Coordinates of C-alpha atoms and ligand atoms in Angstrom, one line a residue:
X82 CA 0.0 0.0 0.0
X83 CA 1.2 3.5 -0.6
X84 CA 2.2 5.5 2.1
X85 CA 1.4 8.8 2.0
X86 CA -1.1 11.2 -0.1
X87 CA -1.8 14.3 -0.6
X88 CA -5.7 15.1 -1.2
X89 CA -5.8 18.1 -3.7
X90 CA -9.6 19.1 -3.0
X91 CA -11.8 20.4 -0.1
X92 CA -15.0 20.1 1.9
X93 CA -16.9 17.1 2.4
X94 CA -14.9 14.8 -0.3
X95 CA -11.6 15.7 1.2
X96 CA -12.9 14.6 4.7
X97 CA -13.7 11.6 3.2
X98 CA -10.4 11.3 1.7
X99 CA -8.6 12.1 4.9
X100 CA -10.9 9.0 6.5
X101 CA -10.5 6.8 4.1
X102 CA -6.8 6.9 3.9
X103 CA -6.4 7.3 7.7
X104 CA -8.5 3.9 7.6
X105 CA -5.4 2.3 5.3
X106 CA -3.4 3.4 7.2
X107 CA -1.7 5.8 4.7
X108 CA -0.3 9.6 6.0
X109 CA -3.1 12.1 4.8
X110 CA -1.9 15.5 3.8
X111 CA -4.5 17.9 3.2
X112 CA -4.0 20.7 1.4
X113 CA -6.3 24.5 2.3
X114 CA -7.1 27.8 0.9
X115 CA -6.7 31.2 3.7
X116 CA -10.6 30.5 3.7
X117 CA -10.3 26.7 4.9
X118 CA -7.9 26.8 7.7
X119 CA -10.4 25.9 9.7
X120 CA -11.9 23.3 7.7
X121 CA -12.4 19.8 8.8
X122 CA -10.1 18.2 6.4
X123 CA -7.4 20.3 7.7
X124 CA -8.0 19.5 10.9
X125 CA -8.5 15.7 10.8
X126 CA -5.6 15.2 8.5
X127 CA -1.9 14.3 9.9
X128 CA -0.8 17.3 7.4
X129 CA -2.0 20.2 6.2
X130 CA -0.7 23.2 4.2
X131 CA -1.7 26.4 2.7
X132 CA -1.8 27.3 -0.8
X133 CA -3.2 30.5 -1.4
X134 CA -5.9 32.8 -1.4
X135 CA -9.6 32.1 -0.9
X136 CA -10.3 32.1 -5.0
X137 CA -10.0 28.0 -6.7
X138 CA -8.0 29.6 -9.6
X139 CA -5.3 30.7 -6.6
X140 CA -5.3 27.6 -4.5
X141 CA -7.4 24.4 -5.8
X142 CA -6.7 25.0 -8.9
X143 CA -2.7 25.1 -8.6
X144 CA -1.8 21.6 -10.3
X145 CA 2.0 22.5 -10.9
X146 CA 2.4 24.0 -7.1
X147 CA 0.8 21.3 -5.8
X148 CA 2.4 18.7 -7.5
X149 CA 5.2 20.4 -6.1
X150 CA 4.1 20.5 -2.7
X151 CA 3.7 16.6 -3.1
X152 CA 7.9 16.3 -4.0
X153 CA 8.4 18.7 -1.1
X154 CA 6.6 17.0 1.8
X155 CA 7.0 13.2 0.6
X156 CA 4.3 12.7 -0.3
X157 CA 3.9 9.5 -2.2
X158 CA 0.8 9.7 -4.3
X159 CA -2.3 12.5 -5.1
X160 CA -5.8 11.8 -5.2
X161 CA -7.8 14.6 -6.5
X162 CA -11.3 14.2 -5.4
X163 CA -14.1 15.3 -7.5
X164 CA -14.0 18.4 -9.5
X165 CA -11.0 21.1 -9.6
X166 CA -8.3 18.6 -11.4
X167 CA -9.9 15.6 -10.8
X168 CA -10.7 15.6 -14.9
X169 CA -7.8 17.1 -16.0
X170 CA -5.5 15.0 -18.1
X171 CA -2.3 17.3 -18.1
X172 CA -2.5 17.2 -14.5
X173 CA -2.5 13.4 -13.6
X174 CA 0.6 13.3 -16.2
X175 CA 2.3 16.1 -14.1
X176 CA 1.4 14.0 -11.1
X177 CA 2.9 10.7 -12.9
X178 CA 5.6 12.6 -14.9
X179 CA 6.7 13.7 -10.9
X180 CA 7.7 10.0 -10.3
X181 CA 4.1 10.6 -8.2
X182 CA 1.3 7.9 -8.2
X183 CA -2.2 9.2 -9.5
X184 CA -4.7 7.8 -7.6
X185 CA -6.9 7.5 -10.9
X186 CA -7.3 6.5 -14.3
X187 CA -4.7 6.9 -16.9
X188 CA -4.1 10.4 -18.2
X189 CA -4.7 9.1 -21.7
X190 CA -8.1 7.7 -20.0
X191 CA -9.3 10.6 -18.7
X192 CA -8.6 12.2 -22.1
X193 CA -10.3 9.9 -24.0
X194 CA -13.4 10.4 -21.7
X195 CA -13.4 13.8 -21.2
X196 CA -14.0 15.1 -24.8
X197 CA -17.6 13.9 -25.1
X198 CA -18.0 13.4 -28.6
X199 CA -14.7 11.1 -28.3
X200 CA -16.1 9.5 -25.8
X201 CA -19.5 8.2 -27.9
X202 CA -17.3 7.9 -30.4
X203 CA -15.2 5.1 -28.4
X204 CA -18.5 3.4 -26.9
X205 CA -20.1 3.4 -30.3
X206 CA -16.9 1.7 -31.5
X207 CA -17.6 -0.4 -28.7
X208 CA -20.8 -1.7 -29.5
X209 CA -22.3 0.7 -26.3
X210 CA -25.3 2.4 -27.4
X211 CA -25.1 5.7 -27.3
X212 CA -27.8 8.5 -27.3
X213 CA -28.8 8.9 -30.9
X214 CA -26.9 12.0 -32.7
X215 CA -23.4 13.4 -34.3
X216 CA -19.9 11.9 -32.9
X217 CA -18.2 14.9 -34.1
X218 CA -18.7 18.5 -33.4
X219 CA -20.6 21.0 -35.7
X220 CA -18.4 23.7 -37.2
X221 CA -21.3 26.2 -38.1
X222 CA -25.3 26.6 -37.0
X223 CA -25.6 25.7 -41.2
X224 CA -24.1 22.6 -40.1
X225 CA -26.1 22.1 -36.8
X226 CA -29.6 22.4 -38.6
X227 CA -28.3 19.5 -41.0
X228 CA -27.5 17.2 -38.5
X229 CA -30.9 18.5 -36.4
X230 CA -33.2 17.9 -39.4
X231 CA -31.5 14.0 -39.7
X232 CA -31.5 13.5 -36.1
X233 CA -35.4 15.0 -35.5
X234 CA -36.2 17.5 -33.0
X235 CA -36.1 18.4 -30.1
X236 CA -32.1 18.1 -29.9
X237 CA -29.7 19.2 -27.3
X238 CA -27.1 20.9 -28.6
X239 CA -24.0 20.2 -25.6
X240 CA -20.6 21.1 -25.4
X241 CA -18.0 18.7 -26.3
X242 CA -15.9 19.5 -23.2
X243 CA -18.7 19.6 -21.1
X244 CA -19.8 19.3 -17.8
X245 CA -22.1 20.5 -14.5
X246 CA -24.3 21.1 -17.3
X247 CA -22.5 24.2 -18.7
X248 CA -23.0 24.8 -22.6
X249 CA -26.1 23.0 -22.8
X250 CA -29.0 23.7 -24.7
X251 CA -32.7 22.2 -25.6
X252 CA -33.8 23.1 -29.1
X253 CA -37.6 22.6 -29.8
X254 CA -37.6 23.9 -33.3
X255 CA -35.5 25.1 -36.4
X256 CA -35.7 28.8 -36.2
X257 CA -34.0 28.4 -32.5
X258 CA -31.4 26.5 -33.4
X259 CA -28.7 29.6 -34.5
X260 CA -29.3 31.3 -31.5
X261 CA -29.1 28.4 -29.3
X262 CA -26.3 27.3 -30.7
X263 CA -24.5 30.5 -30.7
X264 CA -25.2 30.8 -26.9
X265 CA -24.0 27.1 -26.0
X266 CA -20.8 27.5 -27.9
X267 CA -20.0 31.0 -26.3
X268 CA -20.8 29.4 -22.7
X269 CA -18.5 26.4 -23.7
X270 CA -15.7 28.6 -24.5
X271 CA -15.8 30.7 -21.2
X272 CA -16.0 27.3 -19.3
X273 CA -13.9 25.2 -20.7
X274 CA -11.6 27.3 -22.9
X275 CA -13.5 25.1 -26.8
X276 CA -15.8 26.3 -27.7
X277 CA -16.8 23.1 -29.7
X278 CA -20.9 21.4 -29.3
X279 CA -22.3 18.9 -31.0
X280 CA -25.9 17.5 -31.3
X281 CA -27.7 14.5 -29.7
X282 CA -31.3 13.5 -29.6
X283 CA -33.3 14.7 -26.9
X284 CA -35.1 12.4 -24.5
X285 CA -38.7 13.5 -23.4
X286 CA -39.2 11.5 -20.4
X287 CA -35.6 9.1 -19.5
X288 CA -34.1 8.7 -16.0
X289 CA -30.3 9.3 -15.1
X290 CA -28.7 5.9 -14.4
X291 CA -25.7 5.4 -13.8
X292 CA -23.5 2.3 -13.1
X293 CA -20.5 1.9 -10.4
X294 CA -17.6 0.9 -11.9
X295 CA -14.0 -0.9 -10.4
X296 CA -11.2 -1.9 -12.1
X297 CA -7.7 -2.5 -11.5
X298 CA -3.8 -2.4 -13.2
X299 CA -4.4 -6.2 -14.0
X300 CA -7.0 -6.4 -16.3
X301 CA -9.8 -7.3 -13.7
X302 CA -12.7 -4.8 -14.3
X303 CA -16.4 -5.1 -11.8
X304 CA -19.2 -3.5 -11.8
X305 CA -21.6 -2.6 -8.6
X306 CA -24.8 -2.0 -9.7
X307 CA -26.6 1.5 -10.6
X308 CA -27.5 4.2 -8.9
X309 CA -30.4 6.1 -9.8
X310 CA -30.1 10.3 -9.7
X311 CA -33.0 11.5 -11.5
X312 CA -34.2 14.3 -9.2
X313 CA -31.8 17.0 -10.2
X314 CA -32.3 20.8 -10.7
X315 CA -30.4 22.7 -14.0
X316 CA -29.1 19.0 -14.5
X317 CA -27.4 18.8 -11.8
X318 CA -28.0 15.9 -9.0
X319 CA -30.3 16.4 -5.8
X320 CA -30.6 13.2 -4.7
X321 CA -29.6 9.8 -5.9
X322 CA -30.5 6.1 -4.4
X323 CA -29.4 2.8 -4.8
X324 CA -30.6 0.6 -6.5
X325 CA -32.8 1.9 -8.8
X326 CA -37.2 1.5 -8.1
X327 CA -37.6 0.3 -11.4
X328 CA -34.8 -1.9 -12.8
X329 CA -35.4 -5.7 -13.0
X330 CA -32.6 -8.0 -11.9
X331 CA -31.9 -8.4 -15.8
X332 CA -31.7 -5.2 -17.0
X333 CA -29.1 -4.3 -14.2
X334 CA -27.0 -7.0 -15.6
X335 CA -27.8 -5.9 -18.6
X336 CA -26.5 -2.8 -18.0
X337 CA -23.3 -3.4 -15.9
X338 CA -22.5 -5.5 -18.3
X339 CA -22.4 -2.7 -21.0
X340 CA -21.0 -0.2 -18.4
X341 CA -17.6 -3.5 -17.8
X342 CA -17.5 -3.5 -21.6
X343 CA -17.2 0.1 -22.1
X344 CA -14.8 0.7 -18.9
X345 CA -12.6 -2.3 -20.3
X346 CA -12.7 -0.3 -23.9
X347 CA -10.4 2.6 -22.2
X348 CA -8.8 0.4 -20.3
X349 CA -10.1 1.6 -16.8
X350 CA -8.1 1.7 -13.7
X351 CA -9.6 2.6 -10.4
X352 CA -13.2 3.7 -9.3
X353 CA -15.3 5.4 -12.3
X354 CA -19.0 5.9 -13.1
X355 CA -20.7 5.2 -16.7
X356 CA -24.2 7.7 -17.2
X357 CA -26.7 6.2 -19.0
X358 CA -30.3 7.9 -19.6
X359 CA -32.9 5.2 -19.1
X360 CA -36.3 5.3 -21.2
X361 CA -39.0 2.6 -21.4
X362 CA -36.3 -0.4 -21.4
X363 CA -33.6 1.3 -23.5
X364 CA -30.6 2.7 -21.9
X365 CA -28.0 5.0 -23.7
X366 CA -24.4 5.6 -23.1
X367 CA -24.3 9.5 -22.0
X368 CA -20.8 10.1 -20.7
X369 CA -18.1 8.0 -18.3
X370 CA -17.1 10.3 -15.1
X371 CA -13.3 9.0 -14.3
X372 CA -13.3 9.8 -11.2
X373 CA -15.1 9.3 -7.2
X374 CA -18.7 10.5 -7.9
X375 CA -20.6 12.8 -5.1
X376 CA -23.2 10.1 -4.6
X377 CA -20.9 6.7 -4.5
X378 CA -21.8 6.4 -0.9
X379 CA -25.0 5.0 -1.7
X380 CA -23.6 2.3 -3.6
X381 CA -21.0 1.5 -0.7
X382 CA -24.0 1.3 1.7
X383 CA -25.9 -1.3 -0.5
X384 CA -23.0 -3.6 -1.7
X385 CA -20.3 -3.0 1.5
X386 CA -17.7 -2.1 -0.6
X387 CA -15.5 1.0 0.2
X388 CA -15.1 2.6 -2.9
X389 CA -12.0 5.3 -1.5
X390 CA -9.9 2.4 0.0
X391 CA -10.1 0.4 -3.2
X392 CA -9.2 3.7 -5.2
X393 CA -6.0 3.4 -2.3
X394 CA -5.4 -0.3 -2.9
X395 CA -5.8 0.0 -7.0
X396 CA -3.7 2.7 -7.4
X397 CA -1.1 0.5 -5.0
X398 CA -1.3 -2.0 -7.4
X399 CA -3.3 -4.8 -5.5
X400 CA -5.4 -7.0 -7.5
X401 CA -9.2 -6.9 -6.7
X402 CA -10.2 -9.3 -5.0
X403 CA -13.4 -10.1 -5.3
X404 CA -14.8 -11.0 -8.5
X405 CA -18.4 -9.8 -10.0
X406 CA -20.3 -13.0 -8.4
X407 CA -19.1 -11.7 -5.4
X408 CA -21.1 -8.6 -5.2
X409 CA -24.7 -8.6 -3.7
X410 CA -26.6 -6.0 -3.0
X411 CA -28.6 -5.2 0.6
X412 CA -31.1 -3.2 1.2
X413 CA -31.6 0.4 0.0
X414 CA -29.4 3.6 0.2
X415 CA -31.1 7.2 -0.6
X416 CA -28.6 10.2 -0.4
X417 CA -29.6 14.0 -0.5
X418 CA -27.3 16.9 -1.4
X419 CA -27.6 19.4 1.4
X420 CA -26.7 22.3 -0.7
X421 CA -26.2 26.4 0.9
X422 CA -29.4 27.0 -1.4
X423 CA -32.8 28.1 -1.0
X424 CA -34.9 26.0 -2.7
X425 CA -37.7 29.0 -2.3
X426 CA -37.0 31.0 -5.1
X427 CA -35.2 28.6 -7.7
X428 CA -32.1 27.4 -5.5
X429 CA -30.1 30.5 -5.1
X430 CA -27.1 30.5 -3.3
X431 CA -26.9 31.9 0.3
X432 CA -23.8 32.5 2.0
X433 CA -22.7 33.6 5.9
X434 CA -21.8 31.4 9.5
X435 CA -23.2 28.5 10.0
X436 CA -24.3 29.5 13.8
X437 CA -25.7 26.2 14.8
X438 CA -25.4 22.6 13.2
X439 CA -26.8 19.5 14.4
X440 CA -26.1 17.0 12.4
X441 CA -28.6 13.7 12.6
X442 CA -27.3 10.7 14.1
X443 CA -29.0 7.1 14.7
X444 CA -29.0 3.4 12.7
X445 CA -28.9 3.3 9.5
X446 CA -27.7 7.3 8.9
X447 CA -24.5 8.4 7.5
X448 CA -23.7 12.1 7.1
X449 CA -20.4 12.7 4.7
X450 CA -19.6 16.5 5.8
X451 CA -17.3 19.4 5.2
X452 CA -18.8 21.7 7.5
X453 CA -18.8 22.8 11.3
X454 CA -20.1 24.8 13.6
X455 CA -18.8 28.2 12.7
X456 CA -18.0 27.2 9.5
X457 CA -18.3 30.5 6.8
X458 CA -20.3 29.8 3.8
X459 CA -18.9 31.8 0.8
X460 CA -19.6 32.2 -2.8
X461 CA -15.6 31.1 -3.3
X462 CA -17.0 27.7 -4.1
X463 CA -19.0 25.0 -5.0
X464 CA -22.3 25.2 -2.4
X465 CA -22.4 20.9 -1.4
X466 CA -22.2 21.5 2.4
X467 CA -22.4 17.7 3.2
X468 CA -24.4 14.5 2.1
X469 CA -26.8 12.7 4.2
X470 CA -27.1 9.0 3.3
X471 CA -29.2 6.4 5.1
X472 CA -29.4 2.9 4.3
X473 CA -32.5 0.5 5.3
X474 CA -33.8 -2.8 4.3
X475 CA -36.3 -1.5 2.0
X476 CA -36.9 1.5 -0.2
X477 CA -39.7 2.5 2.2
X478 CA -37.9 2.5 5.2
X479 CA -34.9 4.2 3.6
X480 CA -37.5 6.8 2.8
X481 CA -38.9 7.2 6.1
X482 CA -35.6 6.8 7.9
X483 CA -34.3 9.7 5.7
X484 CA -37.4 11.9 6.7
X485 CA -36.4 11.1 10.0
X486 CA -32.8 12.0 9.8
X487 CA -33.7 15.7 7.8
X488 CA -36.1 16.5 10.6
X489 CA -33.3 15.7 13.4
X490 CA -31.0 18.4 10.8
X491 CA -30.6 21.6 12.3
X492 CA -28.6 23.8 10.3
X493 CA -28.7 27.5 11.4
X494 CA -27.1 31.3 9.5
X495 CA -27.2 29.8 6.2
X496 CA -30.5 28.6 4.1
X497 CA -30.3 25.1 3.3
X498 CA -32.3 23.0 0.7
X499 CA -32.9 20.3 3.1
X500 CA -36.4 21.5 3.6
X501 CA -36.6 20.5 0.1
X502 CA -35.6 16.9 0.6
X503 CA -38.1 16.9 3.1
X504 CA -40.6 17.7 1.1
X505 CA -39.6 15.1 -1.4
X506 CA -39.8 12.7 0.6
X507 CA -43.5 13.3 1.2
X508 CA -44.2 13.8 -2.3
X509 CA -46.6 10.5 -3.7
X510 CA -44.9 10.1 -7.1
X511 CA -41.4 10.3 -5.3
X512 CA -42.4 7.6 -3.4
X513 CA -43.6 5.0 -5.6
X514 CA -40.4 5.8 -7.7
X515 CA -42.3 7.3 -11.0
X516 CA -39.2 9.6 -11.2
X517 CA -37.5 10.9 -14.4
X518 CA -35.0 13.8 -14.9
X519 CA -38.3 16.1 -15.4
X520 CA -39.5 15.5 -11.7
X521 CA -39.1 19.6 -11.0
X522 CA -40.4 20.6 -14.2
X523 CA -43.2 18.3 -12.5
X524 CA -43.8 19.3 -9.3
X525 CA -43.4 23.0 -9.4
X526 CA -45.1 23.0 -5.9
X527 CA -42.1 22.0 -4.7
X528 CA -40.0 25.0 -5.2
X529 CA -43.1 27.0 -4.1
X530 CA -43.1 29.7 -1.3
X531 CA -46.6 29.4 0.6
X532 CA -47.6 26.0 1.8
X533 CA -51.1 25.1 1.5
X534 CA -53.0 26.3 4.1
X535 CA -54.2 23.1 6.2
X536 CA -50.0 22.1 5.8
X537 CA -49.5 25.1 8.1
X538 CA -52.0 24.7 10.4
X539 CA -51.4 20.8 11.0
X540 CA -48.0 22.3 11.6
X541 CA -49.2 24.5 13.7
X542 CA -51.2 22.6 15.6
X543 CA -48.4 19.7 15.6
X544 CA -45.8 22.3 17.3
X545 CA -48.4 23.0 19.6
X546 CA -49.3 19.6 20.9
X547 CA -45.0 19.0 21.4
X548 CA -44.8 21.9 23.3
X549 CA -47.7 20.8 25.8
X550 CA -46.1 17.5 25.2
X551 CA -42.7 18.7 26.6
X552 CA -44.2 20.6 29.4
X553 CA -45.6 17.7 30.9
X554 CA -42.4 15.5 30.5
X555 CA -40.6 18.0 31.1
X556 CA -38.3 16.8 28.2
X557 CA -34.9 19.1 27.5
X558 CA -35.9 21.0 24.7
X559 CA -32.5 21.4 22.4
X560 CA -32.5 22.6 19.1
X561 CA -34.6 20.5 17.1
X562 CA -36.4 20.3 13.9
X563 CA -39.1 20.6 16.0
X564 CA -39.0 24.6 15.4
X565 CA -39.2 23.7 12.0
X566 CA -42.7 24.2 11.3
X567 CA -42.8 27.6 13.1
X568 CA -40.4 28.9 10.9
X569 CA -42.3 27.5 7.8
X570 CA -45.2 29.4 9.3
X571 CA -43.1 32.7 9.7
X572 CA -41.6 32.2 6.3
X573 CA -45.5 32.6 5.0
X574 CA -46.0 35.4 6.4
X575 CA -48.5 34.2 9.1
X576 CA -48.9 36.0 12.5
X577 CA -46.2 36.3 13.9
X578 CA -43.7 35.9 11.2
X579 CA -40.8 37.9 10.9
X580 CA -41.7 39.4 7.5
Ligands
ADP905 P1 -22.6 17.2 -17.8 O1 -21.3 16.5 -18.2 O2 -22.6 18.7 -18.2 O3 -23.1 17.0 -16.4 P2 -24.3 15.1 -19.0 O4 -24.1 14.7 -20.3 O5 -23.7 14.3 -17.9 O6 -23.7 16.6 -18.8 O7 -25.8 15.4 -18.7 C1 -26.3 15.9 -17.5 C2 -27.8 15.8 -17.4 O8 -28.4 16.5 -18.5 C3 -28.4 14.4 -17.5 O9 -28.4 13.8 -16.2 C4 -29.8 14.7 -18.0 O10 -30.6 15.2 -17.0 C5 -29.6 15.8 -19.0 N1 -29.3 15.3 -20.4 C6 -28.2 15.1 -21.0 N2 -28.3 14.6 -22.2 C7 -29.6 14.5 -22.4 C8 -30.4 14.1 -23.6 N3 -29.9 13.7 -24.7 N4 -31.8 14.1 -23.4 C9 -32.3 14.5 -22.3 N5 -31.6 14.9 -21.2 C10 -30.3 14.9 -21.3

């Protein structure tokens, strides 16, 4: 096993870095911006050292000064998390031309995978089906409406170095698509520095689904099941669950299957993710994520298989040892992203001390954090505050166990979207799994300010009946969700209220 590593990210994934390594027994050095010296990966970690300023582009961001910091301190290997230069080629081949080990794919990997049209190109080539449309970018909007008119509309129109949904764009008709594309190919360019996009069918109805995927440096490639991460808002995740409510026991293997085949076609090394959209029975290939995922928690609750210490033992070289009969899956995992949003108003950011957390605790919860007590919310970076996972035997007691857990969340001086998740978990579709990547576009009500009237007053009358409840047990009354509904009151504007 390697010895030492430095984790070359922040917040919740670092601390879960720093834990998984400390686990292996491997020295964790943690890296911080000015505006994480307090953060909990610095402080659990057996290292930790500045490098720069609050912005990414002046700390996170800094592949050749931290690769240098690596040499400097010993350490022995890198593993970069999720985002900042997890996905960035040049950077795992600074890391491996350093004599340093990249806990990861191969740079030529990654590069394969992280030009999207090369991608479906490669799956395609694999016999993985891909979601109908071009395998090359368009050079012109005369070009676009070509390909449009052959592949039928509506088409998205998505940028070939894409991702978190930047330089995408739905096109219902043939006078939009100029502008359209115009617009996704000037967002791609400010995001990604290529300004390249290309066209692909798009799906009315489908559901994200995604498949786990293991391999290691000797040829031995696994798959553990799917997740399912439909509910997401701008295309990005909310919350994600293992397995999915609506795949049969063939059409997973069906799928991991494909998902072993296309990993083995790039020669895969460590833990990656292959996206599929889902629709009536069909999947199709939508991109490979080289790289830990946000949400692969929910597949280590259900199969028992730590993902970050097999990253750790791959990129050490050990064989994996377990094969694909091996892996069973128990029970059901739900996850939701508790993000520094306000769902009230179209998710927008909010920012300041967190002044009070309690975080829930109990069987069957798991909360992946990067937050404390004290612990200042800025605009400096990406707004996942923590995960809360549960695991349970069935879907229906995952749900109810994760109602449970976000009423025990208190989270106080920044808005939160767990209120959200709360709400979702209530919602009747949500809970017989009819879910597709339209669930928002859905259930507007969700996102909507003023709760219907017999909501507040059974809330109402709920706090009331705890309170009387209390009195007469005479029960310590510490922050719980149990002020929740007054403030859902106050937030409508109902006697009382602070607006
Ligand atoms: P990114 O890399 O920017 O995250 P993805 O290709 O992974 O982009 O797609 C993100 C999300 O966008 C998907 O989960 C899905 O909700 C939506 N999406 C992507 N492609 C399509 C498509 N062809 N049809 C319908 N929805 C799509």
């Amino acid at each position: 096993m390697i010895g030492s590593v430095l984790i070359a990210n922040r917040g919740e994934i670092a601390l879960r870095l720093v834990r998984g390594a400390r686990e292996c027994g491997i020295h964790a050095i943690a890296v911080y911006s000015e505006a994480d010296r307090l953060a909990p990966h610095v402080l659990e970690a057996d290292e930790a050292y500045c490098i720069g300023p609050a912005p990414s582009s002046e700390s996170y961001l800094r592949g050749e000064a931290i690769v240098a910091l690596a040499k400097d301190v010993g350490a022995e290997a890198i593993h970069p998390g999720y985002g900042f230069l997890a996905e960035r080629a040049d950077f795992a081949r600074m890391v491996e031309d350093a004599g340093l080990v990249f806990v990861g794919p191969a740079p030529e990997t990654i590069a394969a995978m992280g030009d999207k049209t090369e991608a479906r190109r490669r799956m395609k080539e694999a016999g993985v089906p891909i979601v109908p449309g071009l395998t090359e970018a368009v050079a012109d909007p005369e070009a676009a409406e070509e390909a449009a008119a052959d592949i039928g509309f509506p088409v998205l129109l998505k940028a070939s170095a894409g991702g978190g949904g930047k330089g995408m764009r739905v096109v219902s008709e043939p006078g939009e698509l100029r502008r359209a594309f115009e617009a996704a190919s000037r967002e791609a360019l400010a995001a990604f520095g290529d300004g390249s996009v290309y066209l692909e069918r798009y799906l009315a109805r489908p559901r994200h689904v995604e498949i786990q995927v293991l391999g290691d440096a000797h040829g031995n490639v696994v798959h553990l099941a799917e997740r399912e991460c439909s509910i997401q808002r701008r295309h990005q995740k909310l919350v994600e669950e293992a397995p999915s409510p609506v795949l049969t026991d063939e059409e997973r293997a069906r799928m991991g299957e494909t998902a072993v085949r296309a990993a083995q076609a790039v020669d895969y090394r460590g833990a990656g993710t292959i996206e599929f959209l889902y629709q009536e029975g069909e999947c199709f290939f939508l991109e490979m994520n080289t790289r830990i995922q946000v949400e692969h928690p929910v597949t280590e609750l259900v199969t028992g298989i730590d993902l970050v210490e097999w990253q750790f033992r791959v990129a050490s070289g050990q064989p994996l040892d377990f094969g694909q009969d091996d892996i069973r899956l128990v029970g059901h995992s739900i996850e939701c992203r508790i993000t520094s949003e306000d769902h009230l108003g179209g998710f927008l950011p909010s920012t300041g001390a967190i002044t009070h957390l309690g975080v829930p605790t109990g069987p069957g919860v798991r909360w992946d954090g990067g937050v404390l007590q004290g612990t200042e919310v800025t605009l400096h970076y990406d707004p996942l505050l923590a995960k809360l996972i549960v695991h349970a035997a069935t879907r229906e007691a995952a749900i109810a166990r994760m109602a449970r857990a976000l009423d025990e969340l208190v989270v106080s001086g920044v808005e939160t979207c767990a209120p959200f998740h709360r709400r979702v978990m209530d919602e009747a579709d949500f809970r017989r799994g009819d879910i597709s990547i339209r669930y928002l576009d859905e259930h507007p009500e969700l996102l909507e300010e003023n709760e219907p009237e017999s909501e507040l007053i059974a809330a109402a009358v709920a706090a009331a009946l705890l309170e009387d409840d209390h009195r007469r047990h005479r029960a310590p009354r510490i922050g719980t969700s149990r002020a929740e509904p007054v403030s859902a009151w106050r937030r409508a504007g109902m006697p009382g209220g602070a607006s």
